[in-house]
Coordinates of C-alpha atoms in Angstrom, one line a residue:
Chain J
N1338 CA 84.7 79.5 120.4
A1339 CA 82.8 80.5 117.2
G1340 CA 83.8 84.2 117.3
V1341 CA 81.5 86.2 115.0
T1342 CA 78.8 84.2 113.2
Q1343 CA 76.7 85.6 110.4
T1344 CA 73.6 84.1 108.7
P1345 CA 72.9 83.5 105.9
K1346 CA 76.1 83.1 103.9
F1347 CA 74.4 83.7 100.6
Q1348 CA 71.1 85.3 99.7
V1349 CA 69.3 86.4 96.5
L1350 CA 66.5 88.9 96.8
K1351 CA 64.2 90.4 94.3
T1352 CA 64.0 94.2 94.2
G1353 CA 61.6 95.4 96.9
Q1354 CA 61.9 92.4 99.1
S1355 CA 63.0 92.7 102.7
M1356 CA 65.3 90.6 104.8
T1357 CA 67.3 90.6 108.0
L1358 CA 71.0 89.7 108.2
Q1359 CA 71.8 88.1 111.6
C1360 CA 75.0 88.5 113.5
A1361 CA 76.1 87.0 116.9
Q1362 CA 79.4 87.1 118.8
D1363 CA 80.5 85.0 121.7
M1364 CA 83.5 87.1 122.8
N1365 CA 81.6 89.3 125.2
H1366 CA 82.5 92.3 123.1
N1367 CA 80.9 95.7 123.7
S1368 CA 81.0 97.0 120.1
M1369 CA 79.5 95.6 116.9
Y1370 CA 79.6 96.8 113.3
W1371 CA 78.1 96.2 109.9
Y1372 CA 80.2 96.9 106.9
R1373 CA 79.6 96.4 103.2
Q1374 CA 82.4 95.6 100.7
D1375 CA 82.2 96.4 97.0
P1376 CA 84.9 96.1 94.4
G1377 CA 87.3 99.1 94.5
M1378 CA 85.4 100.6 97.5
G1379 CA 86.9 98.9 100.4
L1380 CA 85.0 98.3 103.6
R1381 CA 82.4 100.9 104.3
L1382 CA 80.7 101.2 107.6
I1383 CA 76.9 101.0 107.5
Y1384 CA 76.0 101.2 111.2
Y1385 CA 77.7 100.4 114.4
S1386 CA 76.8 99.9 118.1
A1387 CA 79.4 101.1 120.5
S1388 CA 77.6 99.3 123.4
E1389 CA 74.4 97.4 124.1
G1390 CA 71.5 99.8 123.7
T1391 CA 73.2 102.2 121.4
T1392 CA 73.4 102.4 117.6
D1393 CA 74.9 105.0 115.3
K1394 CA 75.0 105.7 111.6
G1395 CA 78.2 105.0 109.7
E1396 CA 79.2 106.2 106.2
V1397 CA 76.4 104.5 104.2
P1398 CA 73.3 104.0 106.3
N1399 CA 70.6 104.8 103.8
G1400 CA 68.3 101.9 103.1
Y1401 CA 69.3 100.0 106.2
N1402 CA 68.2 99.6 109.8
V1403 CA 69.8 97.9 112.7
S1404 CA 68.9 96.4 116.0
R1405 CA 71.2 95.6 118.9
L1406 CA 69.1 92.9 120.4
N1407 CA 71.4 92.3 123.3
K1408 CA 75.1 92.3 123.9
R1409 CA 75.6 89.2 121.6
E1410 CA 73.4 90.0 118.7
F1411 CA 73.3 92.8 116.1
S1412 CA 71.0 92.5 113.1
L1413 CA 70.9 94.5 109.8
R1414 CA 67.6 94.9 108.0
L1415 CA 66.9 95.8 104.4
E1416 CA 63.3 97.0 104.3
S1417 CA 63.0 97.3 100.5
A1418 CA 66.1 95.8 98.7
A1419 CA 67.5 97.6 95.7
P1420 CA 70.1 96.4 93.2
S1421 CA 72.6 99.0 94.6
Q1422 CA 72.6 96.9 97.8
T1423 CA 74.2 94.0 96.0
S1424 CA 77.3 93.5 98.0
V1425 CA 79.2 91.4 100.5
Y1426 CA 78.2 92.3 104.1
F1427 CA 80.5 91.8 107.1
C1428 CA 79.6 91.9 110.7
A1429 CA 82.4 92.6 113.2
S1430 CA 82.8 93.0 116.9
S1431 CA 85.4 94.7 119.1
P1432 CA 86.1 94.9 122.8
G1433 CA 85.7 98.6 122.7
Q1434 CA 87.3 102.0 122.2
G1435 CA 90.3 101.9 120.0
A1436 CA 90.5 98.1 119.9
E1437 CA 90.7 95.8 117.0
A1438 CA 87.7 94.3 115.3
F1439 CA 87.0 90.7 114.5
F1440 CA 85.0 89.8 111.5
G1441 CA 82.4 87.2 110.6
Q1442 CA 82.6 85.1 107.4
G1443 CA 80.4 87.5 105.4
T1444 CA 77.0 87.4 103.6
R1445 CA 77.0 87.6 99.9
L1446 CA 73.8 89.4 98.9
T1447 CA 72.5 89.7 95.4
V1448 CA 69.5 91.9 94.6
V1449 CA 68.0 91.3 91.2
Chain N
Q887 CA 90.1 113.6 100.8
K888 CA 89.5 110.1 101.9
E889 CA 90.0 109.4 105.6
V890 CA 92.3 106.4 104.9
E891 CA 94.2 106.1 101.7
Q892 CA 96.1 103.2 100.2
N893 CA 97.5 102.4 96.8
S894 CA 95.3 99.8 95.3
G895 CA 98.2 98.0 93.5
P896 CA 98.8 95.3 92.6
L897 CA 102.2 95.3 94.2
S898 CA 104.3 92.5 92.9
V899 CA 107.3 91.3 94.7
P900 CA 109.5 88.2 94.2
E901 CA 109.4 85.4 96.7
G902 CA 111.9 86.1 99.6
A903 CA 111.8 89.9 99.1
I904 CA 110.5 92.5 101.4
A905 CA 107.0 93.8 100.6
S906 CA 106.3 97.4 101.8
L907 CA 102.7 98.5 102.1
N908 CA 101.7 102.1 102.9
C909 CA 98.7 103.9 104.2
T910 CA 98.0 107.6 105.0
Y911 CA 95.2 109.0 107.1
S912 CA 93.7 112.4 107.4
D913 CA 92.6 112.6 111.0
R914 CA 95.6 113.8 113.0
G915 CA 94.1 112.8 116.3
S916 CA 93.8 109.1 115.3
Q917 CA 95.1 106.8 118.0
S918 CA 94.8 103.2 116.8
F919 CA 96.0 101.7 113.6
F920 CA 95.5 98.2 112.3
W921 CA 96.5 96.0 109.4
Y922 CA 94.2 93.3 108.1
R923 CA 94.8 90.6 105.5
Q924 CA 92.0 89.5 103.2
Y925 CA 92.2 86.5 100.9
S926 CA 89.9 86.5 97.9
G927 CA 86.4 85.5 99.0
K928 CA 87.3 85.5 102.7
S929 CA 86.8 87.9 105.6
P930 CA 89.5 90.3 106.8
E931 CA 91.8 88.9 109.5
L932 CA 93.8 91.0 111.8
I933 CA 97.6 90.7 111.5
M934 CA 99.0 93.7 113.3
F935 CA 98.0 96.7 115.4
I936 CA 100.1 99.7 116.5
Y937 CA 99.3 102.5 118.8
S938 CA 102.6 104.3 119.3
N939 CA 105.1 106.0 117.0
G940 CA 107.9 103.7 115.8
D941 CA 108.1 100.1 114.8
K942 CA 106.4 97.0 116.1
E943 CA 107.6 93.6 115.0
D944 CA 105.7 90.3 115.0
G945 CA 107.5 87.5 113.2
R946 CA 107.9 88.4 109.5
F947 CA 105.7 91.5 109.9
T948 CA 106.7 95.0 111.0
A949 CA 104.2 97.8 111.4
Q950 CA 105.6 101.3 111.4
L951 CA 103.7 104.4 112.6
N952 CA 104.6 108.1 112.0
K953 CA 101.9 110.3 113.5
A954 CA 103.6 113.5 112.5
S955 CA 103.5 112.5 108.9
Q956 CA 100.2 110.7 109.3
Y957 CA 101.2 107.4 107.7
V958 CA 101.4 103.8 108.8
S959 CA 103.2 101.1 106.9
L960 CA 103.5 97.3 106.9
L961 CA 106.7 95.5 106.0
I962 CA 106.6 91.8 105.2
R963 CA 110.0 90.2 105.2
D964 CA 110.8 87.0 103.3
S965 CA 107.6 87.3 101.3
Q966 CA 105.9 84.0 100.5
P967 CA 103.3 83.1 97.9
S968 CA 100.9 82.5 100.7
D969 CA 101.2 86.3 101.6
S970 CA 99.4 87.1 98.3
A971 CA 96.3 88.8 99.4
T972 CA 94.7 92.3 99.8
Y973 CA 96.0 94.2 102.8
L974 CA 93.6 96.6 104.5
C975 CA 94.7 99.5 106.6
A976 CA 92.2 100.6 109.3
V977 CA 92.2 103.6 111.6
N978 CA 90.3 104.5 114.7
P979 CA 89.7 108.3 114.2
A980 CA 89.7 110.7 117.1
G981 CA 86.2 111.4 118.3
G982 CA 85.0 108.6 116.1
G983 CA 83.7 106.5 119.0
N984 CA 84.6 102.9 118.5
K985 CA 84.3 102.8 114.7
L986 CA 87.1 101.7 112.4
T987 CA 87.6 103.4 109.1
F988 CA 89.2 101.3 106.3
G989 CA 91.3 102.1 103.3
T990 CA 90.4 100.4 100.0
G991 CA 93.3 97.9 100.4
T992 CA 96.5 97.1 98.5
Q993 CA 96.6 93.9 96.5
L994 CA 100.0 92.1 97.1
K995 CA 101.2 89.4 94.7
V996 CA 104.2 87.4 95.7
E997 CA 105.7 85.7 92.6
L998 CA 107.8 82.5 92.5

């Protein structure tokens, strides 16, 4: 059981480049999340998907788009990367309403 | 006012002592509360969850919830150097769907 798997683990982008962060879970969870973590800011929710076929904005959605491809996969896309998007990105999944979330290993993204 | 607030620390305790970590939340209707531990450079891992007022014990860890005062705490008994990490409080707000809102975390240092 791999749990939540994120790819890539590290990435360096130039300003203006685009990329997609991939996330997959094998726990048959309904809900999936994308967070970013910056020093002193804690984990901030970017987007989440309560169930397959639905997505909603979180606290800091600007500059990002998401796709819930199927129940297993939830991707995060940066269309035009900016230095302010330098961060550690975590994908998480949860069985559903009110339940705990399980995290992937994170993607460390640097935008130069 | 932040939805979930924690003292950033660092909180320093001697080995073998009790560490007390606190968290307050603003949404009175919140139903689910979680404590995560995060080692430097790693992803958050769930250590406790609590849904009802009172105490919940799991090994050396005790979570305490007081909904009337809107706070949740984590006690770590017989603290070990391996407990040195950042502890994140997470809350599932009422009407927030399945999303979890995190505090900024408290850094705990257990000293020999």
